[in-house]
């Protein structure tokens, strides 16, 4: 089954999935006026294509989705309302099974005319470090667009007997590029993160230095801690 989203560069608000057109809004000059209910209908349809017919948009998640959609379409008014900086990345936090990874895999299809990001499980990055060493930190500490999935579940890295907090080092490297290259996105990259950890747990796991720099790199959007496990 072909899962690629198709669109015409002159009408990026019209997405085609399986021969069906989804109009996410209307064009006014060179500006797209997005319609949130229409975006939800598209995300529900795309989600079923990507994850199976059991996928659905849960009503209790719509507030989170509204914030995420506002970020991805760069709606300055809505972003300001939620204190979201569209030039930063997203750290999507919440309990296990609330749907963080699913949403980050899904929402990148909403704006196929924007530069895509690659979703990388943090465990895989550490396993790569254990085999290849510090070149892995250079590989992911660059200006590419990444979503680091499940930050905090990865083990400590170890290469030739030397321990390393691999993800902590990668985030610090990306922060340096973020500050050196003030032009949004193009030269400094964007860092997205999904995590089950809260701010205090991030500090315990990676230290205050990483926690403070994350504040400068990402917008924190969080599910309520009582959100149910959707995998059950």
Tab-separated table of N, CA, C and O in Angstrom, residues 170-230:
chain	number	residue	atom	x	y	z
A	170	UNK	N	24.634	14.367	22.789
A	170	UNK	CA	24.027	14.751	21.507
A	170	UNK	C	23.203	16.024	21.666
A	170	UNK	O	23.279	16.949	20.838
A	171	UNK	N	22.423	16.101	22.726
A	171	UNK	CA	21.585	17.293	22.942
A	171	UNK	C	22.441	18.531	23.182
A	171	UNK	O	22.104	19.627	22.712
A	172	UNK	N	23.551	18.378	23.895
A	172	UNK	CA	24.442	19.516	24.107
A	172	UNK	C	25.062	19.972	22.787
A	172	UNK	O	25.190	21.174	22.532
A	173	UNK	N	25.445	19.020	21.935
A	173	UNK	CA	26.019	19.370	20.629
A	173	UNK	C	24.999	20.099	19.764
A	173	UNK	O	25.324	21.091	19.088
A	174	UNK	N	23.767	19.625	19.786
A	174	UNK	CA	22.729	20.266	18.985
A	174	UNK	C	22.410	21.663	19.521
A	174	UNK	O	22.102	22.580	18.750
A	175	UNK	N	22.504	21.830	20.819
A	175	UNK	CA	22.263	23.141	21.411
A	175	UNK	C	23.320	24.142	20.949
A	175	UNK	O	23.010	25.312	20.673
A	176	UNK	N	24.577	23.706	20.853
A	176	UNK	CA	25.641	24.596	20.381
A	176	UNK	C	25.348	25.089	18.972
A	176	UNK	O	25.510	26.276	18.668
A	177	UNK	N	24.904	24.181	18.108
A	177	UNK	CA	24.548	24.584	16.746
A	177	UNK	C	23.346	25.507	16.741
A	177	UNK	O	23.258	26.445	15.942
A	178	UNK	N	22.414	25.247	17.647
A	178	UNK	CA	21.199	26.051	17.749
A	178	UNK	C	21.556	27.504	18.050
A	178	UNK	O	20.955	28.433	17.489
A	179	UNK	N	22.556	27.704	18.920
A	179	UNK	CA	22.954	29.067	19.276
A	179	UNK	C	23.835	29.713	18.211
A	179	UNK	O	23.741	30.910	17.956
A	180	UNK	N	24.688	28.908	17.574
A	180	UNK	CA	25.612	29.455	16.584
A	180	UNK	C	24.906	29.883	15.307
A	180	UNK	O	25.372	30.773	14.601
A	181	UNK	N	23.815	29.231	15.002
A	181	UNK	CA	23.116	29.480	13.746
A	181	UNK	C	21.728	30.038	14.023
A	181	UNK	O	20.777	29.282	14.171
A	182	UNK	N	21.605	31.359	14.136
A	182	UNK	CA	20.328	31.949	14.520
A	182	UNK	C	19.238	31.866	13.470
A	182	UNK	O	18.081	32.086	13.773
A	183	UNK	N	19.597	31.551	12.218
A	183	UNK	CA	18.573	31.447	11.188
A	183	UNK	C	17.729	30.211	11.480
A	183	UNK	O	18.254	29.099	11.511
A	184	UNK	N	16.440	30.355	11.727
A	184	UNK	CA	15.604	29.211	12.087
A	184	UNK	C	15.657	28.101	11.052
A	184	UNK	O	15.644	28.345	9.857
A	185	UNK	N	15.755	26.898	11.529
A	185	UNK	CA	15.588	25.667	10.775
A	185	UNK	C	16.709	25.359	9.796
A	185	UNK	O	17.333	24.321	9.882
A	186	UNK	N	16.992	26.256	8.871
A	186	UNK	CA	17.823	25.851	7.738
A	186	UNK	C	19.210	25.389	8.164
A	186	UNK	O	19.690	24.357	7.714
A	187	UNK	N	19.892	26.172	9.001
A	187	UNK	CA	21.276	25.847	9.307
A	187	UNK	C	21.463	25.233	10.690
A	187	UNK	O	22.494	24.646	10.960
A	188	UNK	N	20.488	25.380	11.561
A	188	UNK	CA	20.686	24.849	12.902
A	188	UNK	C	19.875	23.589	13.158
A	188	UNK	O	20.055	22.939	14.180
A	189	UNK	N	18.990	23.231	12.257
A	189	UNK	CA	18.192	22.033	12.451
A	189	UNK	C	17.111	22.232	13.499
A	189	UNK	O	17.043	23.254	14.175
A	190	UNK	N	16.275	21.238	13.622
A	190	UNK	CA	15.207	21.250	14.629
A	190	UNK	C	15.279	19.939	15.394
A	190	UNK	O	15.474	18.876	14.808
A	191	UNK	N	15.133	20.039	16.696
A	191	UNK	CA	15.165	18.866	17.565
A	191	UNK	C	13.786	18.646	18.162
A	191	UNK	O	13.270	19.509	18.872
A	192	UNK	N	13.179	17.519	17.857
A	192	UNK	CA	11.950	17.090	18.509
A	192	UNK	C	12.271	15.911	19.424
A	192	UNK	O	13.221	15.162	19.187
A	193	UNK	N	11.443	15.749	20.441
A	193	UNK	CA	11.681	14.705	21.439
A	193	UNK	C	10.344	14.155	21.899
A	193	UNK	O	9.378	14.913	22.076
A	194	UNK	N	10.264	12.849	22.104
A	194	UNK	CA	9.164	12.280	22.887
A	194	UNK	C	9.778	11.672	24.134
A	194	UNK	O	10.888	11.115	24.096
A	195	UNK	N	9.076	11.772	25.255
A	195	UNK	CA	9.627	11.263	26.509
A	195	UNK	C	8.526	10.994	27.519
A	195	UNK	O	7.478	11.655	27.509
A	196	UNK	N	8.787	10.020	28.384
A	196	UNK	CA	7.908	9.764	29.525
A	196	UNK	C	8.348	10.560	30.753
A	196	UNK	O	7.671	10.519	31.782
A	197	UNK	N	9.477	11.249	30.659
A	197	UNK	CA	10.068	11.930	31.809
A	197	UNK	C	9.494	13.334	31.986
A	197	UNK	O	9.172	14.007	31.015
A	198	UNK	N	9.410	13.765	33.235
A	198	UNK	CA	9.084	15.169	33.512
A	198	UNK	C	10.395	15.941	33.664
A	198	UNK	O	11.495	15.377	33.550
A	199	UNK	N	10.297	17.227	33.922
A	199	UNK	CA	11.490	18.078	33.957
A	199	UNK	C	12.482	17.631	35.022
A	199	UNK	O	13.701	17.600	34.791
A	200	UNK	N	11.973	17.281	36.200
A	200	UNK	CA	12.858	16.861	37.281
A	200	UNK	C	13.567	15.556	36.936
A	200	UNK	O	14.762	15.384	37.221
A	201	UNK	N	12.835	14.646	36.308
A	201	UNK	CA	13.434	13.365	35.923
A	201	UNK	C	14.476	13.545	34.821
A	201	UNK	O	15.496	12.839	34.794
A	202	UNK	N	14.244	14.501	33.919
A	202	UNK	CA	15.247	14.801	32.893
A	202	UNK	C	16.521	15.322	33.547
A	202	UNK	O	17.641	14.939	33.164
A	203	UNK	N	16.365	16.187	34.538
A	203	UNK	CA	17.545	16.704	35.230
A	203	UNK	C	18.283	15.577	35.953
A	203	UNK	O	19.522	15.515	35.922
A	204	UNK	N	17.562	14.684	36.604
A	204	UNK	CA	18.205	13.557	37.292
A	204	UNK	C	18.957	12.666	36.305
A	204	UNK	O	20.033	12.151	36.623
A	205	UNK	N	18.388	12.483	35.132
A	205	UNK	CA	18.966	11.555	34.144
A	205	UNK	C	20.111	12.181	33.357
A	205	UNK	O	21.107	11.518	33.045
A	206	UNK	N	19.995	13.477	33.028
A	206	UNK	CA	20.962	14.108	32.127
A	206	UNK	C	21.697	15.294	32.744
A	206	UNK	O	22.646	15.797	32.124
A	207	UNK	N	21.250	15.749	33.902
A	207	UNK	CA	21.908	16.871	34.554
A	207	UNK	C	21.227	18.200	34.264
A	207	UNK	O	20.489	18.350	33.288
A	208	UNK	N	21.513	19.162	35.119
A	208	UNK	CA	20.897	20.486	35.004
A	208	UNK	C	21.303	21.195	33.719
A	208	UNK	O	20.521	21.954	33.136
A	209	UNK	N	22.513	20.940	33.261
A	209	UNK	CA	23.011	21.603	32.048
A	209	UNK	C	22.147	21.246	30.845
A	209	UNK	O	21.765	22.123	30.058
A	210	UNK	N	21.837	19.960	30.690
A	210	UNK	CA	20.995	19.535	29.569
A	210	UNK	C	19.582	20.071	29.739
A	210	UNK	O	18.971	20.566	28.779
A	211	UNK	N	19.055	19.986	30.962
A	211	UNK	CA	17.691	20.463	31.186
A	211	UNK	C	17.553	21.940	30.813
A	211	UNK	O	16.586	22.333	30.135
A	212	UNK	N	18.517	22.771	31.222
A	212	UNK	CA	18.418	24.207	30.946
A	212	UNK	C	18.540	24.490	29.454
A	212	UNK	O	17.872	25.390	28.929
A	213	UNK	N	19.373	23.723	28.757
A	213	UNK	CA	19.531	23.945	27.325
A	213	UNK	C	18.331	23.449	26.539
A	213	UNK	O	18.006	24.003	25.487
A	214	UNK	N	17.680	22.418	27.028
A	214	UNK	CA	16.458	21.963	26.375
A	214	UNK	C	15.401	23.062	26.380
A	214	UNK	O	14.632	23.198	25.428
A	215	UNK	N	15.357	23.827	27.449
A	215	UNK	CA	14.380	24.916	27.526
A	215	UNK	C	14.562	25.898	26.373
A	215	UNK	O	13.601	26.504	25.897
A	216	UNK	N	15.806	26.070	25.940
A	216	UNK	CA	16.086	27.008	24.862
A	216	UNK	C	15.824	26.406	23.486
A	216	UNK	O	15.690	27.137	22.503
A	217	UNK	N	15.749	25.071	23.411
A	217	UNK	CA	15.646	24.385	22.119
A	217	UNK	C	14.251	23.894	21.774
A	217	UNK	O	13.933	23.724	20.594
A	218	UNK	N	13.433	23.640	22.784
A	218	UNK	CA	12.156	22.981	22.513
A	218	UNK	C	11.013	23.641	23.267
A	218	UNK	O	11.199	24.263	24.310
A	219	UNK	N	9.822	23.491	22.699
A	219	UNK	CA	8.573	23.806	23.398
A	219	UNK	C	8.084	22.524	24.053
A	219	UNK	O	8.050	21.467	23.422
A	220	UNK	N	7.708	22.612	25.315
A	220	UNK	CA	7.219	21.431	26.022
A	220	UNK	C	5.696	21.388	25.920
A	220	UNK	O	4.999	22.318	26.328
A	221	UNK	N	5.187	20.313	25.334
A	221	UNK	CA	3.755	20.068	25.258
A	221	UNK	C	3.508	18.722	25.914
A	221	UNK	O	4.142	17.729	25.540
A	222	UNK	N	2.646	18.694	26.910
A	222	UNK	CA	2.515	17.473	27.686
A	222	UNK	C	1.095	16.948	27.808
A	222	UNK	O	0.141	17.716	27.967
A	223	UNK	N	0.970	15.631	27.704
A	223	UNK	CA	-0.279	14.966	28.042
A	223	UNK	C	-0.468	15.001	29.556
A	223	UNK	O	0.508	15.012	30.320
A	224	UNK	N	-1.719	14.984	29.978
A	224	UNK	CA	-2.002	14.862	31.401
A	224	UNK	C	-1.473	13.524	31.916
A	224	UNK	O	-1.535	12.518	31.211
A	225	UNK	N	-0.938	13.533	33.119
A	225	UNK	CA	-0.337	12.307	33.670
A	225	UNK	C	-1.361	11.193	33.876
A	225	UNK	O	-0.990	10.029	34.044
A	226	UNK	N	-2.651	11.536	33.844
A	226	UNK	CA	-3.693	10.521	34.011
A	226	UNK	C	-4.164	9.945	32.676
A	226	UNK	O	-5.076	9.104	32.656
A	227	UNK	N	-3.560	10.388	31.560
A	227	UNK	CA	-3.972	9.901	30.243
A	227	UNK	C	-3.831	8.377	30.179
A	227	UNK	O	-2.799	7.824	30.563
A	228	UNK	N	-4.861	7.714	29.672
A	228	UNK	CA	-4.864	6.253	29.659
A	228	UNK	C	-3.933	5.694	28.602
A	228	UNK	O	-3.565	6.369	27.625
A	229	UNK	N	-3.546	4.448	28.812
A	229	UNK	CA	-2.705	3.727	27.862
A	229	UNK	C	-3.584	3.250	26.707
A	229	UNK	O	-4.438	2.383	26.874
A	230	UNK	N	-3.387	3.841	25.531
A	230	UNK	CA	-4.235	3.526	24.377
A	230	UNK	C	-3.900	2.190	23.744
A	230	UNK	O	-4.618	1.725	22.860
